[in-house]
mmCIF file of C-alpha atoms and ligand atoms in Angstrom:
data_model
loop_
_atom_site.group_PDB
_atom_site.id
_atom_site.type_symbol
_atom_site.label_atom_id
_atom_site.label_comp_id
_atom_site.label_asym_id
_atom_site.label_seq_id
_atom_site.Cartn_x
_atom_site.Cartn_y
_atom_site.Cartn_z
ATOM 1 C CA UNK P 1 13.959 28.670 -230.118
ATOM 2 C CA UNK P 2 10.738 30.263 -228.891
ATOM 3 C CA UNK P 3 7.247 29.645 -230.234
ATOM 4 C CA UNK P 4 7.618 32.336 -232.914
ATOM 5 C CA UNK P 5 10.529 30.416 -234.376
ATOM 6 C CA UNK P 6 12.981 33.132 -233.332
ATOM 7 C CA UNK P 7 16.160 32.594 -231.349
ATOM 8 C CA UNK P 8 15.557 33.583 -227.732
ATOM 9 C CA UNK P 9 17.517 36.640 -226.638
ATOM 10 C CA UNK P 10 17.745 38.617 -223.409
ATOM 11 C CA UNK P 11 15.083 40.939 -224.801
ATOM 12 C CA UNK P 12 12.469 38.167 -224.948
ATOM 13 C CA UNK P 13 9.819 38.869 -222.371
ATOM 14 C CA UNK P 14 7.709 35.972 -221.172
ATOM 15 C CA UNK P 15 4.755 36.555 -218.897
ATOM 16 C CA UNK P 16 1.905 34.692 -217.258
ATOM 17 C CA UNK P 17 -1.477 36.336 -216.648
ATOM 18 C CA UNK P 18 -4.272 34.076 -215.418
ATOM 19 C CA UNK P 19 -4.042 30.928 -217.552
ATOM 20 C CA UNK P 20 -2.251 32.743 -220.359
ATOM 21 C CA UNK P 21 1.485 32.323 -220.961
ATOM 22 C CA UNK P 22 2.869 34.562 -223.667
ATOM 23 C CA UNK P 23 5.878 36.335 -225.093
ATOM 24 C CA UNK P 24 5.354 40.099 -225.201
ATOM 25 C CA UNK P 25 8.145 40.424 -227.778
ATOM 26 C CA UNK P 26 9.989 43.682 -228.324
ATOM 27 C CA UNK P 27 6.887 45.919 -228.739
ATOM 28 C CA UNK P 28 4.675 47.797 -226.331
ATOM 29 C CA UNK P 29 3.524 45.833 -223.296
ATOM 30 C CA UNK P 30 2.902 47.182 -219.795
ATOM 31 C CA UNK P 31 2.621 44.539 -217.055
ATOM 32 C CA UNK P 32 1.062 47.247 -214.829
ATOM 33 C CA UNK P 33 -1.993 47.436 -217.111
ATOM 34 C CA UNK P 34 -3.040 43.978 -215.887
ATOM 35 C CA UNK P 35 -6.279 45.268 -214.245
ATOM 36 C CA UNK P 36 -7.540 46.505 -217.604
ATOM 37 C CA UNK P 37 -6.758 43.131 -219.215
ATOM 38 C CA UNK P 38 -8.428 41.319 -216.312
ATOM 39 C CA UNK P 39 -11.521 43.468 -216.850
ATOM 40 C CA UNK P 40 -11.518 42.891 -220.606
ATOM 41 C CA UNK P 41 -11.406 39.159 -219.924
ATOM 42 C CA UNK P 42 -14.173 39.427 -217.286
ATOM 43 C CA UNK P 43 -16.420 41.322 -219.723
ATOM 44 C CA UNK P 44 -15.851 38.531 -222.257
ATOM 45 C CA UNK P 45 -16.603 35.852 -219.605
ATOM 46 C CA UNK P 46 -19.791 37.649 -218.624
ATOM 47 C CA UNK P 47 -20.939 37.932 -222.219
ATOM 48 C CA UNK P 48 -19.994 34.317 -222.962
ATOM 49 C CA UNK P 49 -22.014 32.985 -220.047
ATOM 50 C CA UNK P 50 -25.143 34.917 -221.036
ATOM 51 C CA UNK P 51 -25.401 34.317 -224.783
ATOM 52 C CA UNK P 52 -26.300 31.152 -226.578
ATOM 53 C CA UNK P 53 -25.340 32.356 -230.070
ATOM 54 C CA UNK P 54 -21.793 32.371 -231.468
ATOM 55 C CA UNK P 55 -19.993 35.529 -230.316
ATOM 56 C CA UNK P 56 -17.343 37.429 -232.277
ATOM 57 C CA UNK P 57 -14.680 39.346 -230.363
ATOM 58 C CA UNK P 58 -12.224 41.886 -231.818
ATOM 59 C CA UNK P 59 -8.954 42.868 -230.123
ATOM 60 C CA UNK P 60 -8.360 45.850 -232.400
ATOM 61 C CA UNK P 61 -4.996 47.107 -231.119
ATOM 62 C CA UNK P 62 -3.748 43.852 -229.757
ATOM 63 C CA UNK P 63 0.019 44.447 -229.332
ATOM 64 C CA UNK P 64 1.314 40.929 -228.633
ATOM 65 C CA UNK P 65 -2.268 39.558 -228.573
ATOM 66 C CA UNK P 66 -2.497 39.038 -224.825
ATOM 67 C CA UNK P 67 -6.149 40.153 -224.517
ATOM 68 C CA UNK P 68 -7.311 37.882 -227.340
ATOM 69 C CA UNK P 69 -5.313 35.040 -225.780
ATOM 70 C CA UNK P 70 -6.967 35.563 -222.402
ATOM 71 C CA UNK P 71 -10.428 35.722 -224.018
ATOM 72 C CA UNK P 72 -9.692 32.412 -225.710
ATOM 73 C CA UNK P 73 -8.172 30.682 -222.697
ATOM 74 C CA UNK P 74 -10.398 31.993 -219.930
ATOM 75 C CA UNK P 75 -13.688 33.262 -221.405
ATOM 76 C CA UNK P 76 -14.302 30.992 -224.409
ATOM 77 C CA UNK P 77 -14.910 27.951 -222.208
ATOM 78 C CA UNK P 78 -17.881 29.756 -220.622
ATOM 79 C CA UNK P 79 -19.688 30.116 -223.964
ATOM 80 C CA UNK P 80 -22.119 27.391 -225.082
ATOM 81 C CA UNK P 81 -20.979 28.021 -228.684
ATOM 82 C CA UNK P 82 -17.230 28.711 -229.154
ATOM 83 C CA UNK P 83 -16.617 32.415 -229.914
ATOM 84 C CA UNK P 84 -14.621 33.614 -232.909
ATOM 85 C CA UNK P 85 -11.632 35.784 -232.008
ATOM 86 C CA UNK P 86 -9.843 38.359 -234.147
ATOM 87 C CA UNK P 87 -6.585 39.958 -233.006
ATOM 88 C CA UNK P 88 -5.215 42.886 -234.970
ATOM 89 C CA UNK P 89 -2.370 45.329 -234.593
ATOM 90 C CA UNK P 90 -1.440 48.002 -237.122
ATOM 91 C CA UNK P 91 2.275 47.303 -236.662
ATOM 92 C CA UNK P 92 3.279 44.372 -238.934
ATOM 93 C CA UNK P 93 6.233 43.656 -236.638
ATOM 94 C CA UNK P 94 3.773 42.484 -233.976
ATOM 95 C CA UNK P 95 2.353 39.807 -236.272
ATOM 96 C CA UNK P 96 4.864 36.997 -235.497
ATOM 97 C CA UNK P 97 4.294 37.401 -231.771
ATOM 98 C CA UNK P 98 0.512 37.599 -232.093
ATOM 99 C CA UNK P 99 0.512 34.529 -234.317
ATOM 100 C CA UNK P 100 2.710 32.545 -231.948
ATOM 101 C CA UNK P 101 0.906 33.640 -228.788
ATOM 102 C CA UNK P 102 -2.508 32.754 -230.213
ATOM 103 C CA UNK P 103 -1.443 29.420 -231.705
ATOM 104 C CA UNK P 104 -2.701 27.465 -228.647
ATOM 105 C CA UNK P 105 -6.217 28.799 -229.287
ATOM 106 C CA UNK P 106 -6.321 27.489 -232.859
ATOM 107 C CA UNK P 107 -4.787 24.244 -231.628
ATOM 108 C CA UNK P 108 -7.673 23.991 -229.162
ATOM 109 C CA UNK P 109 -10.152 24.313 -232.036
ATOM 110 C CA UNK P 110 -11.137 27.978 -231.736
ATOM 111 C CA UNK P 111 -11.600 30.067 -234.874
ATOM 112 C CA UNK P 112 -8.880 32.707 -234.605
ATOM 113 C CA UNK P 113 -7.939 35.423 -237.074
ATOM 114 C CA UNK P 114 -4.744 37.465 -236.830
ATOM 115 C CA UNK P 115 -3.971 40.565 -238.893
ATOM 116 C CA UNK P 116 -1.729 43.622 -239.122
ATOM 117 C CA UNK P 117 -4.007 46.278 -240.534
ATOM 118 C CA UNK P 118 -4.738 49.890 -239.651
ATOM 119 C CA UNK P 119 -7.802 49.885 -237.411
ATOM 120 C CA UNK P 120 -9.557 52.403 -239.650
ATOM 121 C CA UNK P 121 -9.326 50.078 -242.684
ATOM 122 C CA UNK P 122 -10.283 46.955 -240.776
ATOM 123 C CA UNK P 123 -13.399 48.609 -239.330
ATOM 124 C CA UNK P 124 -14.414 50.122 -242.689
ATOM 125 C CA UNK P 125 -14.142 46.734 -244.392
ATOM 126 C CA UNK P 126 -15.997 45.007 -241.565
ATOM 127 C CA UNK P 127 -18.786 47.593 -241.887
ATOM 128 C CA UNK P 128 -19.041 47.048 -245.652
ATOM 129 C CA UNK P 129 -19.062 43.280 -245.102
ATOM 130 C CA UNK P 130 -21.882 43.791 -242.517
ATOM 131 C CA UNK P 131 -19.802 42.155 -239.819
ATOM 132 C CA UNK P 132 -20.883 42.826 -236.243
ATOM 133 C CA UNK P 133 -18.637 42.242 -233.240
ATOM 134 C CA UNK P 134 -19.998 41.529 -229.780
ATOM 135 C CA UNK P 135 -16.949 42.876 -227.979
ATOM 136 C CA UNK P 136 -14.368 45.351 -229.274
ATOM 137 C CA UNK P 137 -11.313 46.113 -227.166
ATOM 138 C CA UNK P 138 -9.822 49.370 -228.437
ATOM 139 C CA UNK P 139 -6.622 49.787 -226.440
ATOM 140 C CA UNK P 140 -5.401 52.905 -228.190
ATOM 141 C CA UNK P 141 -2.463 55.231 -227.828
ATOM 142 C CA UNK P 142 -3.538 58.870 -227.545
ATOM 143 C CA UNK P 143 -7.090 59.948 -228.206
ATOM 144 C CA UNK P 144 -9.368 57.301 -229.773
ATOM 145 C CA UNK P 145 -12.134 59.752 -230.780
ATOM 146 C CA UNK P 146 -11.668 59.316 -234.547
ATOM 147 C CA UNK P 147 -12.281 55.565 -234.232
ATOM 148 C CA UNK P 148 -15.446 55.839 -232.158
ATOM 149 C CA UNK P 149 -18.013 55.938 -234.961
ATOM 150 C CA UNK P 150 -16.252 53.299 -237.101
ATOM 151 C CA UNK P 151 -16.079 50.986 -234.063
ATOM 152 C CA UNK P 152 -19.680 51.677 -233.015
ATOM 153 C CA UNK P 153 -20.881 50.922 -236.552
ATOM 154 C CA UNK P 154 -19.430 47.415 -236.336
ATOM 155 C CA UNK P 155 -20.679 46.692 -232.812
ATOM 156 C CA UNK P 156 -23.730 44.442 -232.424
ATOM 157 C CA UNK P 157 -26.637 45.788 -230.358
ATOM 158 C CA UNK P 158 -25.981 44.663 -226.809
ATOM 159 C CA UNK P 159 -22.263 44.509 -227.694
ATOM 160 C CA UNK P 160 -19.536 46.092 -225.579
ATOM 161 C CA UNK P 161 -16.887 48.648 -226.517
ATOM 162 C CA UNK P 162 -13.970 48.730 -224.064
ATOM 163 C CA UNK P 163 -12.004 51.844 -224.812
ATOM 164 C CA UNK P 164 -8.697 53.302 -223.619
ATOM 165 C CA UNK P 165 -7.356 56.808 -224.049
ATOM 166 C CA UNK P 166 -3.879 57.877 -223.031
ATOM 167 C CA UNK P 167 -4.629 61.489 -223.890
ATOM 168 C CA UNK P 168 -4.728 62.826 -220.343
ATOM 169 C CA UNK P 169 -3.797 66.428 -221.121
ATOM 170 C CA UNK P 170 -6.901 67.426 -223.091
ATOM 171 C CA UNK P 171 -9.660 66.094 -220.832
ATOM 172 C CA UNK P 172 -7.937 67.247 -217.621
ATOM 173 C CA UNK P 173 -7.752 70.851 -218.795
ATOM 174 C CA UNK P 174 -3.967 70.959 -219.292
ATOM 175 C CA UNK P 175 -4.401 71.363 -223.050
ATOM 176 C CA UNK P 176 -7.549 73.418 -223.557
ATOM 177 C CA UNK P 177 -7.199 73.808 -227.352
ATOM 178 C CA UNK P 178 -6.633 70.024 -227.491
ATOM 179 C CA UNK P 179 -9.868 69.453 -225.561
ATOM 180 C CA UNK P 180 -11.762 71.588 -228.075
ATOM 181 C CA UNK P 181 -10.222 69.612 -230.951
ATOM 182 C CA UNK P 182 -10.430 66.078 -229.489
ATOM 183 C CA UNK P 183 -13.578 66.316 -227.408
ATOM 184 C CA UNK P 184 -15.433 69.369 -228.734
ATOM 185 C CA UNK P 185 -15.597 70.495 -225.125
ATOM 186 C CA UNK P 186 -14.263 72.943 -222.586
ATOM 187 C CA UNK P 187 -11.928 71.259 -220.104
ATOM 188 C CA UNK P 188 -10.442 73.057 -217.107
ATOM 189 C CA UNK P 189 -8.090 72.001 -214.354
ATOM 190 C CA UNK P 190 -10.030 70.419 -211.472
ATOM 191 C CA UNK P 191 -8.875 68.575 -208.316
ATOM 192 C CA UNK P 192 -10.996 65.570 -209.397
ATOM 193 C CA UNK P 193 -9.175 65.427 -212.717
ATOM 194 C CA UNK P 194 -9.563 61.676 -213.411
ATOM 195 C CA UNK P 195 -13.303 61.856 -212.792
ATOM 196 C CA UNK P 196 -13.687 64.859 -215.082
ATOM 197 C CA UNK P 197 -11.560 63.212 -217.787
ATOM 198 C CA UNK P 198 -13.766 60.103 -217.704
ATOM 199 C CA UNK P 199 -16.923 62.216 -217.857
ATOM 200 C CA UNK P 200 -15.515 64.184 -220.813
ATOM 201 C CA UNK P 201 -14.672 60.957 -222.633
ATOM 202 C CA UNK P 202 -18.067 59.425 -221.873
ATOM 203 C CA UNK P 203 -19.771 62.641 -223.030
ATOM 204 C CA UNK P 204 -17.987 62.280 -226.352
ATOM 205 C CA UNK P 205 -18.955 58.603 -226.668
ATOM 206 C CA UNK P 206 -22.614 59.434 -225.875
ATOM 207 C CA UNK P 207 -22.735 62.110 -228.581
ATOM 208 C CA UNK P 208 -21.188 59.795 -231.154
ATOM 209 C CA UNK P 209 -23.577 56.961 -230.223
ATOM 210 C CA UNK P 210 -26.630 59.220 -230.340
ATOM 211 C CA UNK P 211 -25.603 60.713 -233.707
ATOM 212 C CA UNK P 212 -25.878 57.200 -235.107
ATOM 213 C CA UNK P 213 -29.373 56.905 -233.622
ATOM 214 C CA UNK P 214 -28.273 54.335 -231.016
ATOM 215 C CA UNK P 215 -28.193 54.361 -227.234
ATOM 216 C CA UNK P 216 -25.588 53.472 -224.648
ATOM 217 C CA UNK P 217 -25.259 52.099 -221.166
ATOM 218 C CA UNK P 218 -22.034 52.984 -219.308
ATOM 219 C CA UNK P 219 -20.667 49.832 -217.650
ATOM 220 C CA UNK P 220 -17.426 50.851 -215.982
ATOM 221 C CA UNK P 221 -14.966 53.758 -215.939
ATOM 222 C CA UNK P 222 -11.612 54.022 -214.225
ATOM 223 C CA UNK P 223 -8.118 55.451 -214.418
ATOM 224 C CA UNK P 224 -4.792 55.287 -212.669
ATOM 225 C CA UNK P 225 -4.024 58.795 -213.903
ATOM 226 C CA UNK P 226 -2.241 57.735 -217.082
ATOM 227 C CA UNK P 227 -4.845 55.861 -219.102
ATOM 228 C CA UNK P 228 -8.587 56.498 -219.014
ATOM 229 C CA UNK P 229 -10.675 53.381 -219.587
ATOM 230 C CA UNK P 230 -14.393 53.115 -220.236
ATOM 231 C CA UNK P 231 -16.680 50.223 -221.172
ATOM 232 C CA UNK P 232 -20.119 50.904 -222.653
ATOM 233 C CA UNK P 233 -22.861 48.653 -223.968
ATOM 234 C CA UNK P 234 -24.440 49.667 -227.281
ATOM 235 C CA UNK P 235 -28.249 49.810 -227.327
ATOM 236 C CA UNK P 236 -30.564 49.886 -230.314
ATOM 237 C CA UNK P 237 -31.987 53.231 -229.244
ATOM 238 C CA UNK P 238 -31.292 55.855 -226.561
ATOM 239 C CA UNK P 239 -32.753 55.133 -223.136
ATOM 240 C CA UNK P 240 -35.660 57.390 -222.242
ATOM 241 C CA UNK P 241 -34.465 60.704 -220.789
ATOM 242 C CA UNK P 242 -30.760 59.972 -221.288
ATOM 243 C CA UNK P 243 -30.226 63.290 -223.099
ATOM 244 C CA UNK P 244 -30.499 64.902 -219.648
ATOM 245 C CA UNK P 245 -27.235 63.170 -218.708
ATOM 246 C CA UNK P 246 -25.227 65.484 -220.953
ATOM 247 C CA UNK P 247 -24.400 68.805 -219.363
ATOM 248 C CA UNK P 248 -21.922 71.249 -217.950
ATOM 249 C CA UNK P 249 -20.099 71.352 -214.649
ATOM 250 C CA UNK P 250 -18.815 74.588 -213.141
ATOM 251 C CA UNK P 251 -16.207 75.104 -210.445
ATOM 252 C CA UNK P 252 -14.988 78.303 -208.834
ATOM 253 C CA UNK P 253 -11.204 78.296 -208.376
ATOM 254 C CA UNK P 254 -11.430 80.789 -205.504
ATOM 255 C CA UNK P 255 -13.952 79.119 -203.191
ATOM 256 C CA UNK P 256 -14.024 75.598 -204.735
ATOM 257 C CA UNK P 257 -17.826 75.663 -205.120
ATOM 258 C CA UNK P 258 -19.347 73.429 -207.820
ATOM 259 C CA UNK P 259 -22.605 73.376 -209.765
ATOM 260 C CA UNK P 260 -23.867 71.327 -212.687
ATOM 261 C CA UNK P 261 -26.638 71.709 -215.251
ATOM 262 C CA UNK P 262 -28.077 69.519 -217.959
ATOM 263 C CA UNK P 263 -27.820 70.924 -221.501
ATOM 264 C CA UNK P 264 -31.584 70.478 -221.816
ATOM 265 C CA UNK P 265 -32.216 73.236 -219.269
ATOM 266 C CA UNK P 266 -29.046 75.263 -219.563
ATOM 267 C CA UNK P 267 -29.386 78.799 -218.216
ATOM 268 C CA UNK P 268 -27.262 81.259 -216.204
ATOM 269 C CA UNK P 269 -25.239 80.080 -213.225
ATOM 270 C CA UNK P 270 -26.161 81.119 -209.654
ATOM 271 C CA UNK P 271 -23.534 82.986 -207.597
ATOM 272 C CA UNK P 272 -20.831 80.756 -206.098
ATOM 273 C CA UNK P 273 -19.979 80.749 -202.390
ATOM 274 C CA UNK P 274 -17.428 83.577 -202.706
ATOM 275 C CA UNK P 275 -18.298 86.700 -200.699
ATOM 276 C CA UNK P 276 -19.875 89.557 -202.703
ATOM 277 C CA UNK P 277 -20.059 87.570 -205.906
ATOM 278 C CA UNK P 278 -16.334 87.961 -206.601
ATOM 279 C CA UNK P 279 -15.832 84.346 -207.745
ATOM 280 C CA UNK P 280 -15.817 83.187 -211.349
ATOM 281 C CA UNK P 281 -17.021 79.866 -212.619
ATOM 282 C CA UNK P 282 -14.711 77.776 -214.844
ATOM 283 C CA UNK P 283 -16.994 75.690 -217.040
ATOM 284 C CA UNK P 284 -16.358 72.066 -218.083
ATOM 285 C CA UNK P 285 -18.247 70.260 -220.791
ATOM 286 C CA UNK P 286 -20.405 69.175 -222.393
ATOM 287 C CA UNK P 287 -19.719 66.042 -220.389
ATOM 288 C CA UNK P 288 -21.562 62.998 -219.027
ATOM 289 C CA UNK P 289 -23.336 63.851 -215.749
ATOM 290 C CA UNK P 290 -24.902 60.407 -215.161
ATOM 291 C CA UNK P 291 -23.569 57.272 -213.447
ATOM 292 C CA UNK P 292 -20.095 56.044 -214.396
ATOM 293 C CA UNK P 293 -20.485 52.465 -213.169
ATOM 294 C CA UNK P 294 -23.068 49.711 -213.493
ATOM 295 C CA UNK P 295 -22.567 48.391 -209.960
ATOM 296 C CA UNK P 296 -24.842 45.355 -210.490
ATOM 297 C CA UNK P 297 -22.664 44.283 -213.423
ATOM 298 C CA UNK P 298 -19.485 44.894 -211.408
ATOM 299 C CA UNK P 299 -20.848 42.638 -208.656
ATOM 300 C CA UNK P 300 -21.472 39.915 -211.245
ATOM 301 C CA UNK P 301 -17.979 40.340 -212.700
ATOM 302 C CA UNK P 302 -16.479 39.953 -209.224
ATOM 303 C CA UNK P 303 -18.271 36.597 -208.832
ATOM 304 C CA UNK P 304 -16.791 35.051 -211.992
ATOM 305 C CA UNK P 305 -14.483 32.231 -210.872
ATOM 306 C CA UNK P 306 -11.207 33.239 -212.545
ATOM 307 C CA UNK P 307 -7.794 34.262 -211.227
ATOM 308 C CA UNK P 308 -7.421 38.037 -210.972
ATOM 309 C CA UNK P 309 -4.569 40.256 -209.833
ATOM 310 C CA UNK P 310 -5.137 41.572 -206.307
ATOM 311 C CA UNK P 311 -5.105 45.111 -207.774
ATOM 312 C CA UNK P 312 -8.032 44.132 -210.004
ATOM 313 C CA UNK P 313 -10.002 42.792 -207.017
ATOM 314 C CA UNK P 314 -9.347 46.063 -205.177
ATOM 315 C CA UNK P 315 -10.431 48.072 -208.220
ATOM 316 C CA UNK P 316 -13.642 46.044 -208.576
ATOM 317 C CA UNK P 317 -14.462 46.570 -204.882
ATOM 318 C CA UNK P 318 -13.810 50.312 -205.128
ATOM 319 C CA UNK P 319 -15.894 50.795 -208.275
ATOM 320 C CA UNK P 320 -18.746 48.655 -206.918
ATOM 321 C CA UNK P 321 -19.114 50.912 -203.899
ATOM 322 C CA UNK P 322 -19.633 54.052 -205.976
ATOM 323 C CA UNK P 323 -21.925 54.114 -209.010
ATOM 324 C CA UNK P 324 -20.856 57.781 -209.387
ATOM 325 C CA UNK P 325 -24.446 58.959 -209.747
ATOM 326 C CA UNK P 326 -23.675 62.449 -208.426
ATOM 327 C CA UNK P 327 -21.103 64.325 -210.561
ATOM 328 C CA UNK P 328 -19.822 66.689 -207.838
ATOM 329 C CA UNK P 329 -16.721 65.370 -206.076
ATOM 330 C CA UNK P 330 -14.428 67.146 -203.631
ATOM 331 C CA UNK P 331 -10.895 66.338 -202.533
ATOM 332 C CA UNK P 332 -10.926 66.032 -198.727
ATOM 333 C CA UNK P 333 -7.375 67.453 -198.672
ATOM 334 C CA UNK P 334 -8.698 70.552 -200.457
ATOM 335 C CA UNK P 335 -11.576 70.904 -197.983
ATOM 336 C CA UNK P 336 -9.145 70.625 -195.050
ATOM 337 C CA UNK P 337 -6.863 73.198 -196.638
ATOM 338 C CA UNK P 338 -9.734 75.647 -197.093
ATOM 339 C CA UNK P 339 -10.642 75.257 -193.409
ATOM 340 C CA UNK P 340 -6.978 75.310 -192.339
ATOM 341 C CA UNK P 341 -7.407 71.988 -190.563
ATOM 342 C CA UNK P 342 -4.388 69.909 -189.550
ATOM 343 C CA UNK P 343 -5.415 67.110 -191.956
ATOM 344 C CA UNK P 344 -8.292 65.853 -194.093
ATOM 345 C CA UNK P 345 -11.384 64.511 -192.325
ATOM 346 C CA UNK P 346 -11.898 60.752 -192.277
ATOM 347 C CA UNK P 347 -13.848 59.800 -195.382
ATOM 348 C CA UNK P 348 -16.040 57.367 -193.406
ATOM 349 C CA UNK P 349 -16.953 60.065 -190.829
ATOM 350 C CA UNK P 350 -17.668 62.565 -193.584
ATOM 351 C CA UNK P 351 -19.917 60.116 -195.435
ATOM 352 C CA UNK P 352 -21.807 59.346 -192.202
ATOM 353 C CA UNK P 353 -22.148 63.057 -191.325
ATOM 354 C CA UNK P 354 -23.505 63.929 -194.763
ATOM 355 C CA UNK P 355 -25.928 60.993 -194.832
ATOM 356 C CA UNK P 356 -27.187 61.898 -191.334
ATOM 357 C CA UNK P 357 -28.195 65.242 -192.785
ATOM 358 C CA UNK P 358 -30.068 63.623 -195.649
ATOM 359 C CA UNK P 359 -27.474 64.000 -198.389
ATOM 360 C CA UNK P 360 -26.178 61.485 -200.867
ATOM 361 C CA UNK P 361 -22.561 60.760 -199.973
ATOM 362 C CA UNK P 362 -19.969 58.132 -200.839
ATOM 363 C CA UNK P 363 -16.189 57.943 -201.073
ATOM 364 C CA UNK P 364 -15.217 58.309 -204.739
ATOM 365 C CA UNK P 365 -14.431 55.008 -206.458
ATOM 366 C CA UNK P 366 -12.497 56.897 -209.130
ATOM 367 C CA UNK P 367 -9.961 58.817 -207.001
ATOM 368 C CA UNK P 368 -8.830 58.091 -203.470
ATOM 369 C CA UNK P 369 -9.424 60.663 -200.726
ATOM 370 C CA UNK P 370 -12.383 62.293 -202.479
ATOM 371 C CA UNK P 371 -15.984 62.666 -201.366
ATOM 372 C CA UNK P 372 -18.920 62.485 -203.761
ATOM 373 C CA UNK P 373 -21.968 64.333 -202.475
ATOM 374 C CA UNK P 374 -24.933 66.451 -203.509
ATOM 375 C CA UNK P 375 -24.492 68.680 -200.434
ATOM 376 C CA UNK P 376 -23.795 72.359 -201.139
ATOM 377 C CA UNK P 377 -20.261 73.482 -200.354
ATOM 378 C CA UNK P 378 -21.093 75.645 -197.273
ATOM 379 C CA UNK P 379 -22.795 72.674 -195.588
ATOM 380 C CA UNK P 380 -20.003 70.306 -196.630
ATOM 381 C CA UNK P 381 -17.447 72.654 -195.068
ATOM 382 C CA UNK P 382 -19.563 73.009 -191.922
ATOM 383 C CA UNK P 383 -19.683 69.230 -191.490
ATOM 384 C CA UNK P 384 -15.890 69.034 -191.936
ATOM 385 C CA UNK P 385 -15.513 71.761 -189.285
ATOM 386 C CA UNK P 386 -17.874 69.917 -186.903
ATOM 387 C CA UNK P 387 -15.930 66.676 -187.383
ATOM 388 C CA UNK P 388 -12.636 68.449 -186.680
ATOM 389 C CA UNK P 389 -14.082 69.986 -183.493
ATOM 390 C CA UNK P 390 -15.460 66.607 -182.369
ATOM 391 C CA UNK P 391 -11.973 65.209 -182.914
ATOM 392 C CA UNK P 392 -10.578 67.689 -180.357
ATOM 393 C CA UNK P 393 -13.174 66.853 -177.651
HETATM 394 C C1 SAM R 401 -1.519 50.274 -225.979
HETATM 395 S S1 SAM R 401 -0.839 49.242 -227.230
HETATM 396 C C2 SAM R 401 -1.754 47.768 -227.108
HETATM 397 C C3 SAM R 401 -1.428 46.937 -225.932
HETATM 398 C C4 SAM R 401 -2.183 45.634 -225.801
HETATM 399 N N1 SAM R 401 -3.605 45.775 -226.076
HETATM 400 C C5 SAM R 401 -1.954 45.059 -224.400
HETATM 401 O O1 SAM R 401 -2.916 44.930 -223.628
HETATM 402 O O2 SAM R 401 -0.789 44.749 -224.105
HETATM 403 C C6 SAM R 401 -1.489 49.986 -228.651
HETATM 404 C C7 SAM R 401 -1.219 49.221 -229.946
HETATM 405 O O3 SAM R 401 -1.973 49.844 -230.968
HETATM 406 C C8 SAM R 401 -1.280 49.700 -232.194
HETATM 407 N N2 SAM R 401 -1.831 50.752 -233.057
HETATM 408 C C9 SAM R 401 -1.628 52.096 -232.971
HETATM 409 N N3 SAM R 401 -2.358 52.734 -233.893
HETATM 410 C C10 SAM R 401 -3.033 51.769 -234.589
HETATM 411 C C11 SAM R 401 -3.956 51.804 -235.680
HETATM 412 N N4 SAM R 401 -4.338 52.959 -236.236
HETATM 413 N N5 SAM R 401 -4.464 50.643 -236.117
HETATM 414 C C12 SAM R 401 -4.115 49.462 -235.541
HETATM 415 N N6 SAM R 401 -3.240 49.366 -234.522
HETATM 416 C C13 SAM R 401 -2.698 50.517 -234.053
HETATM 417 C C14 SAM R 401 0.172 49.856 -231.821
HETATM 418 O O4 SAM R 401 1.000 49.181 -232.754
HETATM 419 C C15 SAM R 401 0.222 49.230 -230.409
HETATM 420 O O5 SAM R 401 0.700 47.902 -230.456
HETATM 421 ZN ZN1 ZN R 402 -16.365 81.247 -205.635
#
């Protein structure tokens, strides 16, 4: 018999992540999503080690309860006052596994609540009961937009919302009507599709936060192309000047040129780099133009002494190196193709060349093989050409 009191069968799936040993049961569980669970646990550890009041954490779409279990086993010990943990999944069939997996936490004296309720109802009741969570993990299927305001209304100021969306088609421009419906935005196909999808999602979160009169601080944003994950901290009021971070990004399909403008000063677009003005801008947005990562926080997360998957360590290193302050990103393969070069320039050489000419430049932390820079496209192409010629000398 397993811990849920059920006879073990071949379909039982036992896993270990960090200190947590659990049975994923027959429902949805993806071992490959470990980096996102590691990060959820690190955010909880970070919060636990910096607060001296009792924290309350909500794993809203918990599946088998693995995130709540990891919070309890790895992060709770770092809190001066034991946190309260609530794991919920709308599917009642997940309840026996959640209950069994989280039993060791209750046995260790933590206050743990387990439920099988629709997220919408749970959040509405929590709001009416004036409950405030310090960390909400919303690991949704599809587009989580409808749950944003309900979740934000139950988040304490300074609290963290860690959000997943598996709706890749709308924000990457492959379902333009869907983007209008889910994001209230124009989304077009772009070679830096993951970056644009994260900026679209963050733009939506910012608008929802601001509508409530609150502010936000983006903490981290990443994707592996399938799920788009963002963590934000809720602030009591918007940070000064943050409205300028919402804007539009334009890209010309013909020449690949890019421009961006804040909504606050939106006006006509200058000509792109196409000869004789024959290019046409495809417009994305409104989306978030500001930084995607809080690199100081990421450095602190990387220092927390817990076991992480090597993929998570790599992800943390990559994100730390690129705060994503500049929203224009180019695929080096695309640049090479436009110049008919044999292969893409080395990212390190390109970064050095751009910085030598006074530009901001960094390899993208969001997508491999992409350069983030404020240089205009003609100069970027010229530097690529120069590097290719130097390579032949
Ligand atoms: C991506 S899975 C969660 C995986 C889990 N967090 C993990 O890390 O393994 C999404 C879960 O959300 C649940 N779910 C979907 N819609 C829901 C809703 N409206 N309210 C509550 N749970 C919901 C599903 O039953 C499913 O278990
Ligand atoms: Zn053009």
